[in-house]
Amino acid sequence: MKVQHRIALISVAAAAVAGFVYSQIYIHEKNRREIKDVASELALTWKDQLQLNSTQTQLLEDSIIEYTIKKNEIINSSLGTTQQINKLKSIQKNEYKSLRKFLGEDQFENYVHLNKQLTRKS
């Protein structure tokens, strides 16, 4: 193969890879913005429901983002259903530990209770 053909082939391959990487970054950023917007709305809703202060509201928003990303990774993985359920349960335990650090006991209990009600309605 001539050098010119090799250079052309390498250039096309590099352009394809660059396009793929760019599209993945764009999709990831778009998803992150959507998650951030939803988390912000949810945190404000919980602020009213649980009488959270501004620090608690921000911590809750951060927690919603963190655990939504983790849960989505598992849901979108190729793991079997049983493995997904077990991993999601483990993540929820960790999420609850995190929430207990900045929510009062009554706030946490109300969060769990209201969250279960919302989940059952969905």
mmCIF file of N, CA and C in Angstrom:
data_model
loop_
_atom_site.group_PDB
_atom_site.id
_atom_site.type_symbol
_atom_site.label_atom_id
_atom_site.label_comp_id
_atom_site.label_asym_id
_atom_site.label_seq_id
_atom_site.Cartn_x
_atom_site.Cartn_y
_atom_site.Cartn_z
ATOM 1 N N MET A 1 0.853 -1.172 0.000
ATOM 2 C CA MET A 1 0.000 0.000 0.000
ATOM 3 C C MET A 1 0.899 1.235 0.000
ATOM 4 N N LYS A 2 0.529 2.173 -0.793
ATOM 5 C CA LYS A 2 1.322 3.398 -0.886
ATOM 6 C C LYS A 2 1.189 4.218 0.393
ATOM 7 N N VAL A 3 2.210 4.994 0.646
ATOM 8 C CA VAL A 3 2.243 5.849 1.829
ATOM 9 C C VAL A 3 1.057 6.803 1.838
ATOM 10 N N GLN A 4 0.715 7.342 0.692
ATOM 11 C CA GLN A 4 -0.410 8.283 0.612
ATOM 12 C C GLN A 4 -1.723 7.606 1.007
ATOM 13 N N HIS A 5 -1.910 6.351 0.592
ATOM 14 C CA HIS A 5 -3.120 5.620 0.954
ATOM 15 C C HIS A 5 -3.161 5.341 2.462
ATOM 16 N N ARG A 6 -2.014 5.002 3.012
ATOM 17 C CA ARG A 6 -1.940 4.752 4.462
ATOM 18 C C ARG A 6 -2.275 6.021 5.247
ATOM 19 N N ILE A 7 -1.709 7.120 4.809
ATOM 20 C CA ILE A 7 -1.978 8.399 5.480
ATOM 21 C C ILE A 7 -3.460 8.743 5.375
ATOM 22 N N ALA A 8 -4.043 8.538 4.204
ATOM 23 C CA ALA A 8 -5.466 8.816 4.013
ATOM 24 C C ALA A 8 -6.310 7.911 4.900
ATOM 25 N N LEU A 9 -5.955 6.632 4.981
ATOM 26 C CA LEU A 9 -6.695 5.678 5.806
ATOM 27 C C LEU A 9 -6.583 6.038 7.288
ATOM 28 N N ILE A 10 -5.386 6.393 7.710
ATOM 29 C CA ILE A 10 -5.187 6.798 9.107
ATOM 30 C C ILE A 10 -5.967 8.074 9.403
ATOM 31 N N SER A 11 -5.992 9.007 8.474
ATOM 32 C CA SER A 11 -6.738 10.261 8.662
ATOM 33 C C SER A 11 -8.223 10.001 8.798
ATOM 34 N N VAL A 12 -8.754 9.120 7.956
ATOM 35 C CA VAL A 12 -10.186 8.788 8.023
ATOM 36 C C VAL A 12 -10.499 8.113 9.350
ATOM 37 N N ALA A 13 -9.645 7.176 9.758
ATOM 38 C CA ALA A 13 -9.854 6.482 11.034
ATOM 39 C C ALA A 13 -9.800 7.466 12.204
ATOM 40 N N ALA A 14 -8.834 8.380 12.173
ATOM 41 C CA ALA A 14 -8.711 9.377 13.243
ATOM 42 C C ALA A 14 -9.935 10.280 13.295
ATOM 43 N N ALA A 15 -10.426 10.673 12.132
ATOM 44 C CA ALA A 15 -11.624 11.520 12.080
ATOM 45 C C ALA A 15 -12.838 10.776 12.635
ATOM 46 N N ALA A 16 -12.953 9.489 12.311
ATOM 47 C CA ALA A 16 -14.076 8.697 12.811
ATOM 48 C C ALA A 16 -14.011 8.569 14.332
ATOM 49 N N VAL A 17 -12.820 8.288 14.841
ATOM 50 C CA VAL A 17 -12.652 8.165 16.293
ATOM 51 C C VAL A 17 -12.937 9.502 16.981
ATOM 52 N N ALA A 18 -12.416 10.575 16.418
ATOM 53 C CA ALA A 18 -12.657 11.903 16.999
ATOM 54 C C ALA A 18 -14.147 12.232 17.008
ATOM 55 N N GLY A 19 -14.839 11.900 15.927
ATOM 56 C CA GLY A 19 -16.281 12.130 15.858
ATOM 57 C C GLY A 19 -17.030 11.330 16.906
ATOM 58 N N PHE A 20 -16.631 10.082 17.091
ATOM 59 C CA PHE A 20 -17.267 9.231 18.096
ATOM 60 C C PHE A 20 -17.038 9.784 19.499
ATOM 61 N N VAL A 21 -15.793 10.140 19.804
ATOM 62 C CA VAL A 21 -15.466 10.684 21.125
ATOM 63 C C VAL A 21 -16.251 11.966 21.382
ATOM 64 N N TYR A 22 -16.291 12.857 20.397
ATOM 65 C CA TYR A 22 -17.035 14.103 20.552
ATOM 66 C C TYR A 22 -18.510 13.823 20.819
ATOM 67 N N SER A 23 -19.091 12.885 20.062
ATOM 68 C CA SER A 23 -20.520 12.593 20.249
ATOM 69 C C SER A 23 -20.782 12.024 21.634
ATOM 70 N N GLN A 24 -19.868 11.194 22.143
ATOM 71 C CA GLN A 24 -20.040 10.642 23.484
ATOM 72 C C GLN A 24 -19.950 11.736 24.551
ATOM 73 N N ILE A 25 -19.012 12.647 24.376
ATOM 74 C CA ILE A 25 -18.874 13.758 25.326
ATOM 75 C C ILE A 25 -20.130 14.624 25.290
ATOM 76 N N TYR A 26 -20.629 14.918 24.087
ATOM 77 C CA TYR A 26 -21.825 15.751 23.940
ATOM 78 C C TYR A 26 -23.023 15.075 24.592
ATOM 79 N N ILE A 27 -23.212 13.789 24.332
ATOM 80 C CA ILE A 27 -24.347 13.058 24.903
ATOM 81 C C ILE A 27 -24.222 13.020 26.426
ATOM 82 N N HIS A 28 -23.000 12.766 26.932
ATOM 83 C CA HIS A 28 -22.791 12.700 28.372
ATOM 84 C C HIS A 28 -23.103 14.051 29.028
ATOM 85 N N GLU A 29 -22.629 15.129 28.433
ATOM 86 C CA GLU A 29 -22.895 16.463 28.980
ATOM 87 C C GLU A 29 -24.389 16.791 28.945
ATOM 88 N N LYS A 30 -25.062 16.423 27.860
ATOM 89 C CA LYS A 30 -26.496 16.674 27.754
ATOM 90 C C LYS A 30 -27.245 15.899 28.837
ATOM 91 N N ASN A 31 -26.879 14.622 29.024
ATOM 92 C CA ASN A 31 -27.511 13.813 30.067
ATOM 93 C C ASN A 31 -27.234 14.385 31.448
ATOM 94 N N ARG A 32 -26.010 14.846 31.663
ATOM 95 C CA ARG A 32 -25.646 15.429 32.952
ATOM 96 C C ARG A 32 -26.480 16.677 33.236
ATOM 97 N N ARG A 33 -26.668 17.536 32.215
ATOM 98 C CA ARG A 33 -27.492 18.745 32.394
ATOM 99 C C ARG A 33 -28.932 18.367 32.709
ATOM 100 N N GLU A 34 -29.457 17.347 32.019
ATOM 101 C CA GLU A 34 -30.828 16.922 32.274
ATOM 102 C C GLU A 34 -30.972 16.391 33.693
ATOM 103 N N ILE A 35 -30.014 15.576 34.122
ATOM 104 C CA ILE A 35 -30.049 15.046 35.480
ATOM 105 C C ILE A 35 -29.957 16.187 36.490
ATOM 106 N N LYS A 36 -29.083 17.148 36.225
ATOM 107 C CA LYS A 36 -28.926 18.306 37.127
ATOM 108 C C LYS A 36 -30.224 19.093 37.238
ATOM 109 N N ASP A 37 -30.891 19.318 36.098
ATOM 110 C CA ASP A 37 -32.153 20.058 36.112
ATOM 111 C C ASP A 37 -33.218 19.320 36.918
ATOM 112 N N VAL A 38 -33.329 18.025 36.687
ATOM 113 C CA VAL A 38 -34.327 17.228 37.403
ATOM 114 C C VAL A 38 -33.987 17.174 38.890
ATOM 115 N N ALA A 39 -32.711 16.985 39.203
ATOM 116 C CA ALA A 39 -32.288 16.916 40.605
ATOM 117 C C ALA A 39 -32.578 18.228 41.328
ATOM 118 N N SER A 40 -32.372 19.327 40.650
ATOM 119 C CA SER A 40 -32.650 20.635 41.237
ATOM 120 C C SER A 40 -34.136 20.777 41.559
ATOM 121 N N GLU A 41 -34.976 20.385 40.619
ATOM 122 C CA GLU A 41 -36.430 20.439 40.852
ATOM 123 C C GLU A 41 -36.837 19.532 42.002
ATOM 124 N N LEU A 42 -36.296 18.315 42.008
ATOM 125 C CA LEU A 42 -36.628 17.374 43.083
ATOM 126 C C LEU A 42 -36.173 17.908 44.442
ATOM 127 N N ALA A 43 -34.974 18.446 44.488
ATOM 128 C CA ALA A 43 -34.456 18.970 45.756
ATOM 129 C C ALA A 43 -35.336 20.109 46.272
ATOM 130 N N LEU A 44 -35.794 20.971 45.376
ATOM 131 C CA LEU A 44 -36.680 22.058 45.813
ATOM 132 C C LEU A 44 -38.020 21.517 46.312
ATOM 133 N N THR A 45 -38.510 20.475 45.671
ATOM 134 C CA THR A 45 -39.751 19.844 46.128
ATOM 135 C C THR A 45 -39.557 19.244 47.514
ATOM 136 N N TRP A 46 -38.442 18.527 47.693
ATOM 137 C CA TRP A 46 -38.152 17.941 48.996
ATOM 138 C C TRP A 46 -37.900 19.014 50.040
ATOM 139 N N LYS A 47 -37.356 20.145 49.630
ATOM 140 C CA LYS A 47 -37.108 21.243 50.571
ATOM 141 C C LYS A 47 -38.413 21.644 51.250
ATOM 142 N N ASP A 48 -39.461 21.772 50.454
ATOM 143 C CA ASP A 48 -40.767 22.136 51.010
ATOM 144 C C ASP A 48 -41.359 20.999 51.835
ATOM 145 N N GLN A 49 -41.268 19.791 51.304
ATOM 146 C CA GLN A 49 -41.869 18.624 51.973
ATOM 147 C C GLN A 49 -41.214 18.326 53.329
ATOM 148 N N LEU A 50 -39.891 18.512 53.390
ATOM 149 C CA LEU A 50 -39.142 18.119 54.581
ATOM 150 C C LEU A 50 -38.626 19.297 55.405
ATOM 151 N N GLN A 51 -38.974 20.525 54.998
ATOM 152 C CA GLN A 51 -38.488 21.736 55.659
ATOM 153 C C GLN A 51 -36.949 21.730 55.770
ATOM 154 N N LEU A 52 -36.291 21.591 54.625
ATOM 155 C CA LEU A 52 -34.833 21.570 54.586
ATOM 156 C C LEU A 52 -34.276 22.984 54.568
ATOM 157 N N ASN A 53 -33.101 23.171 55.160
ATOM 158 C CA ASN A 53 -32.417 24.448 55.027
ATOM 159 C C ASN A 53 -31.640 24.438 53.703
ATOM 160 N N SER A 54 -31.007 25.549 53.372
ATOM 161 C CA SER A 54 -30.353 25.650 52.063
ATOM 162 C C SER A 54 -29.180 24.678 51.928
ATOM 163 N N THR A 55 -28.436 24.449 52.995
ATOM 164 C CA THR A 55 -27.319 23.496 52.942
ATOM 165 C C THR A 55 -27.834 22.083 52.702
ATOM 166 N N GLN A 56 -28.866 21.700 53.432
ATOM 167 C CA GLN A 56 -29.451 20.374 53.246
ATOM 168 C C GLN A 56 -30.000 20.202 51.829
ATOM 169 N N THR A 57 -30.618 21.249 51.303
ATOM 170 C CA THR A 57 -31.183 21.191 49.956
ATOM 171 C C THR A 57 -30.078 20.960 48.932
ATOM 172 N N GLN A 58 -28.962 21.668 49.080
ATOM 173 C CA GLN A 58 -27.837 21.489 48.148
ATOM 174 C C GLN A 58 -27.230 20.093 48.269
ATOM 175 N N LEU A 59 -27.081 19.610 49.501
ATOM 176 C CA LEU A 59 -26.546 18.267 49.713
ATOM 177 C C LEU A 59 -27.483 17.210 49.123
ATOM 178 N N LEU A 60 -28.780 17.434 49.271
ATOM 179 C CA LEU A 60 -29.745 16.500 48.706
ATOM 180 C C LEU A 60 -29.661 16.502 47.183
ATOM 181 N N GLU A 61 -29.555 17.672 46.579
ATOM 182 C CA GLU A 61 -29.426 17.764 45.122
ATOM 183 C C GLU A 61 -28.181 17.007 44.651
ATOM 184 N N ASP A 62 -27.058 17.215 45.328
ATOM 185 C CA ASP A 62 -25.827 16.511 44.975
ATOM 186 C C ASP A 62 -25.996 15.000 45.101
ATOM 187 N N SER A 63 -26.672 14.591 46.149
ATOM 188 C CA SER A 63 -26.910 13.171 46.376
ATOM 189 C C SER A 63 -27.802 12.572 45.292
ATOM 190 N N ILE A 64 -28.834 13.304 44.912
ATOM 191 C CA ILE A 64 -29.733 12.830 43.853
ATOM 192 C C ILE A 64 -28.947 12.633 42.558
ATOM 193 N N ILE A 65 -28.100 13.581 42.229
ATOM 194 C CA ILE A 65 -27.288 13.472 41.008
ATOM 195 C C ILE A 65 -26.373 12.249 41.091
ATOM 196 N N GLU A 66 -25.641 12.144 42.190
ATOM 197 C CA GLU A 66 -24.681 11.048 42.349
ATOM 198 C C GLU A 66 -25.352 9.685 42.231
ATOM 199 N N TYR A 67 -26.435 9.495 42.955
ATOM 200 C CA TYR A 67 -27.058 8.175 42.981
ATOM 201 C C TYR A 67 -27.884 7.894 41.731
ATOM 202 N N THR A 68 -28.397 8.913 41.089
ATOM 203 C CA THR A 68 -29.094 8.705 39.809
ATOM 204 C C THR A 68 -28.108 8.200 38.760
ATOM 205 N N ILE A 69 -26.929 8.792 38.720
ATOM 206 C CA ILE A 69 -25.907 8.349 37.765
ATOM 207 C C ILE A 69 -25.521 6.897 38.050
ATOM 208 N N LYS A 70 -25.288 6.575 39.318
ATOM 209 C CA LYS A 70 -24.917 5.203 39.680
ATOM 210 C C LYS A 70 -26.022 4.213 39.310
ATOM 211 N N LYS A 71 -27.262 4.567 39.608
ATOM 212 C CA LYS A 71 -28.381 3.670 39.299
ATOM 213 C C LYS A 71 -28.545 3.502 37.793
ATOM 214 N N ASN A 72 -28.411 4.594 37.050
ATOM 215 C CA ASN A 72 -28.538 4.506 35.589
ATOM 216 C C ASN A 72 -27.464 3.616 34.979
ATOM 217 N N GLU A 73 -26.250 3.680 35.513
ATOM 218 C CA GLU A 73 -25.171 2.832 35.013
ATOM 219 C C GLU A 73 -25.523 1.361 35.179
ATOM 220 N N ILE A 74 -26.116 1.022 36.304
ATOM 221 C CA ILE A 74 -26.493 -0.370 36.550
ATOM 222 C C ILE A 74 -27.665 -0.769 35.663
ATOM 223 N N ILE A 75 -28.661 0.087 35.582
ATOM 224 C CA ILE A 75 -29.838 -0.214 34.763
ATOM 225 C C ILE A 75 -29.457 -0.393 33.301
ATOM 226 N N ASN A 76 -28.500 0.392 32.830
ATOM 227 C CA ASN A 76 -28.079 0.314 31.430
ATOM 228 C C ASN A 76 -26.973 -0.713 31.187
ATOM 229 N N SER A 77 -26.575 -1.426 32.233
ATOM 230 C CA SER A 77 -25.504 -2.409 32.089
ATOM 231 C C SER A 77 -26.055 -3.706 31.488
ATOM 232 N N SER A 78 -25.151 -4.614 31.206
ATOM 233 C CA SER A 78 -25.550 -5.905 30.636
ATOM 234 C C SER A 78 -25.714 -6.964 31.719
ATOM 235 N N LEU A 79 -25.756 -6.532 32.975
ATOM 236 C CA LEU A 79 -25.948 -7.471 34.078
ATOM 237 C C LEU A 79 -27.330 -8.109 33.997
ATOM 238 N N GLY A 80 -27.446 -9.299 34.535
ATOM 239 C CA GLY A 80 -28.748 -9.951 34.616
ATOM 240 C C GLY A 80 -29.650 -9.218 35.588
ATOM 241 N N THR A 81 -30.929 -9.496 35.499
ATOM 242 C CA THR A 81 -31.919 -8.803 36.332
ATOM 243 C C THR A 81 -31.640 -8.972 37.819
ATOM 244 N N THR A 82 -31.323 -10.180 38.241
ATOM 245 C CA THR A 82 -31.063 -10.426 39.662
ATOM 246 C C THR A 82 -29.849 -9.634 40.131
ATOM 247 N N GLN A 83 -28.793 -9.613 39.328
ATOM 248 C CA GLN A 83 -27.597 -8.846 39.691
ATOM 249 C C GLN A 83 -27.910 -7.352 39.743
ATOM 250 N N GLN A 84 -28.699 -6.873 38.788
ATOM 251 C CA GLN A 84 -29.068 -5.462 38.796
ATOM 252 C C GLN A 84 -29.833 -5.113 40.066
ATOM 253 N N ILE A 85 -30.793 -5.941 40.421
ATOM 254 C CA ILE A 85 -31.604 -5.686 41.617
ATOM 255 C C ILE A 85 -30.718 -5.659 42.859
ATOM 256 N N ASN A 86 -29.809 -6.633 42.974
ATOM 257 C CA ASN A 86 -28.919 -6.679 44.136
ATOM 258 C C ASN A 86 -28.024 -5.442 44.196
ATOM 259 N N LYS A 87 -27.489 -5.025 43.063
ATOM 260 C CA LYS A 87 -26.630 -3.836 43.041
ATOM 261 C C LYS A 87 -27.437 -2.579 43.358
ATOM 262 N N LEU A 88 -28.663 -2.490 42.838
ATOM 263 C CA LEU A 88 -29.512 -1.333 43.119
ATOM 264 C C LEU A 88 -29.875 -1.269 44.608
ATOM 265 N N LYS A 89 -30.125 -2.418 45.217
ATOM 266 C CA LYS A 89 -30.402 -2.449 46.657
ATOM 267 C C LYS A 89 -29.192 -1.963 47.453
ATOM 268 N N SER A 90 -28.016 -2.390 47.034
ATOM 269 C CA SER A 90 -26.787 -1.968 47.701
ATOM 270 C C SER A 90 -26.590 -0.454 47.562
ATOM 271 N N ILE A 91 -26.853 0.061 46.382
ATOM 272 C CA ILE A 91 -26.725 1.505 46.176
ATOM 273 C C ILE A 91 -27.733 2.259 47.025
ATOM 274 N N GLN A 92 -28.949 1.727 47.132
ATOM 275 C CA GLN A 92 -29.957 2.409 47.946
ATOM 276 C C GLN A 92 -29.537 2.434 49.416
ATOM 277 N N LYS A 93 -28.936 1.356 49.899
ATOM 278 C CA LYS A 93 -28.438 1.352 51.282
ATOM 279 C C LYS A 93 -27.395 2.456 51.473
ATOM 280 N N ASN A 94 -26.480 2.564 50.523
ATOM 281 C CA ASN A 94 -25.458 3.611 50.599
ATOM 282 C C ASN A 94 -26.078 5.008 50.512
ATOM 283 N N GLU A 95 -27.086 5.134 49.657
ATOM 284 C CA GLU A 95 -27.777 6.414 49.524
ATOM 285 C C GLU A 95 -28.422 6.801 50.852
ATOM 286 N N TYR A 96 -29.077 5.863 51.486
ATOM 287 C CA TYR A 96 -29.721 6.148 52.768
ATOM 288 C C TYR A 96 -28.691 6.523 53.840
ATOM 289 N N LYS A 97 -27.526 5.850 53.839
ATOM 290 C CA LYS A 97 -26.470 6.208 54.785
ATOM 291 C C LYS A 97 -26.037 7.657 54.564
ATOM 292 N N SER A 98 -25.903 8.012 53.301
ATOM 293 C CA SER A 98 -25.504 9.372 52.954
ATOM 294 C C SER A 98 -26.553 10.383 53.404
ATOM 295 N N LEU A 99 -27.818 10.094 53.155
ATOM 296 C CA LEU A 99 -28.898 11.004 53.537
ATOM 297 C C LEU A 99 -28.979 11.193 55.048
ATOM 298 N N ARG A 100 -28.738 10.127 55.789
ATOM 299 C CA ARG A 100 -28.795 10.208 57.260
ATOM 300 C C ARG A 100 -27.750 11.171 57.823
ATOM 301 N N LYS A 101 -26.688 11.406 57.061
ATOM 302 C CA LYS A 101 -25.620 12.289 57.540
ATOM 303 C C LYS A 101 -26.042 13.750 57.594
ATOM 304 N N PHE A 102 -26.996 14.132 56.729
ATOM 305 C CA PHE A 102 -27.373 15.557 56.728
ATOM 306 C C PHE A 102 -28.864 15.811 56.936
ATOM 307 N N LEU A 103 -29.661 14.764 57.010
ATOM 308 C CA LEU A 103 -31.078 14.935 57.337
ATOM 309 C C LEU A 103 -31.293 14.567 58.796
ATOM 310 N N GLY A 104 -32.214 15.275 59.440
ATOM 311 C CA GLY A 104 -32.608 14.891 60.784
ATOM 312 C C GLY A 104 -33.384 13.582 60.718
ATOM 313 N N GLU A 105 -33.555 12.929 61.856
ATOM 314 C CA GLU A 105 -34.245 11.629 61.889
ATOM 315 C C GLU A 105 -35.663 11.733 61.324
ATOM 316 N N ASP A 106 -36.420 12.759 61.754
ATOM 317 C CA ASP A 106 -37.785 12.935 61.241
ATOM 318 C C ASP A 106 -37.779 13.224 59.742
ATOM 319 N N GLN A 107 -36.837 14.054 59.305
ATOM 320 C CA GLN A 107 -36.739 14.363 57.875
ATOM 321 C C GLN A 107 -36.449 13.097 57.076
ATOM 322 N N PHE A 108 -35.527 12.282 57.578
ATOM 323 C CA PHE A 108 -35.180 11.051 56.867
ATOM 324 C C PHE A 108 -36.368 10.100 56.801
ATOM 325 N N GLU A 109 -37.043 9.911 57.923
ATOM 326 C CA GLU A 109 -38.202 9.000 57.953
ATOM 327 C C GLU A 109 -39.298 9.492 57.002
ATOM 328 N N ASN A 110 -39.547 10.795 56.994
ATOM 329 C CA ASN A 110 -40.536 11.350 56.065
ATOM 330 C C ASN A 110 -40.100 11.166 54.623
ATOM 331 N N TYR A 111 -38.818 11.341 54.344
ATOM 332 C CA TYR A 111 -38.286 11.136 52.997
ATOM 333 C C TYR A 111 -38.550 9.704 52.535
ATOM 334 N N VAL A 112 -38.199 8.739 53.369
ATOM 335 C CA VAL A 112 -38.389 7.330 53.004
ATOM 336 C C VAL A 112 -39.870 7.036 52.795
ATOM 337 N N HIS A 113 -40.704 7.520 53.703
ATOM 338 C CA HIS A 113 -42.153 7.272 53.607
ATOM 339 C C HIS A 113 -42.740 7.887 52.331
ATOM 340 N N LEU A 114 -42.438 9.152 52.084
ATOM 341 C CA LEU A 114 -42.979 9.830 50.905
ATOM 342 C C LEU A 114 -42.410 9.241 49.612
ATOM 343 N N ASN A 115 -41.155 8.868 49.648
ATOM 344 C CA ASN A 115 -40.517 8.280 48.474
ATOM 345 C C ASN A 115 -41.174 6.956 48.103
ATOM 346 N N LYS A 116 -41.504 6.149 49.114
ATOM 347 C CA LYS A 116 -42.192 4.872 48.865
ATOM 348 C C LYS A 116 -43.572 5.103 48.274
ATOM 349 N N GLN A 117 -44.261 6.134 48.775
ATOM 350 C CA GLN A 117 -45.585 6.441 48.235
ATOM 351 C C GLN A 117 -45.486 6.860 46.777
ATOM 352 N N LEU A 118 -44.507 7.699 46.465
ATOM 353 C CA LEU A 118 -44.335 8.164 45.086
ATOM 354 C C LEU A 118 -43.959 7.007 44.160
ATOM 355 N N THR A 119 -43.124 6.114 44.652
ATOM 356 C CA THR A 119 -42.692 4.973 43.846
ATOM 357 C C THR A 119 -43.857 4.046 43.549
ATOM 358 N N ARG A 120 -44.728 3.862 44.502
ATOM 359 C CA ARG A 120 -45.874 2.974 44.305
ATOM 360 C C ARG A 120 -46.880 3.551 43.308
ATOM 361 N N LYS A 121 -46.987 4.890 43.274
ATOM 362 C CA LYS A 121 -47.909 5.538 42.344
ATOM 363 C C LYS A 121 -47.421 5.444 40.910
ATOM 364 N N SER A 122 -46.092 5.386 40.722
ATOM 365 C CA SER A 122 -45.516 5.370 39.367
ATOM 366 C C SER A 122 -45.792 4.106 38.621
#
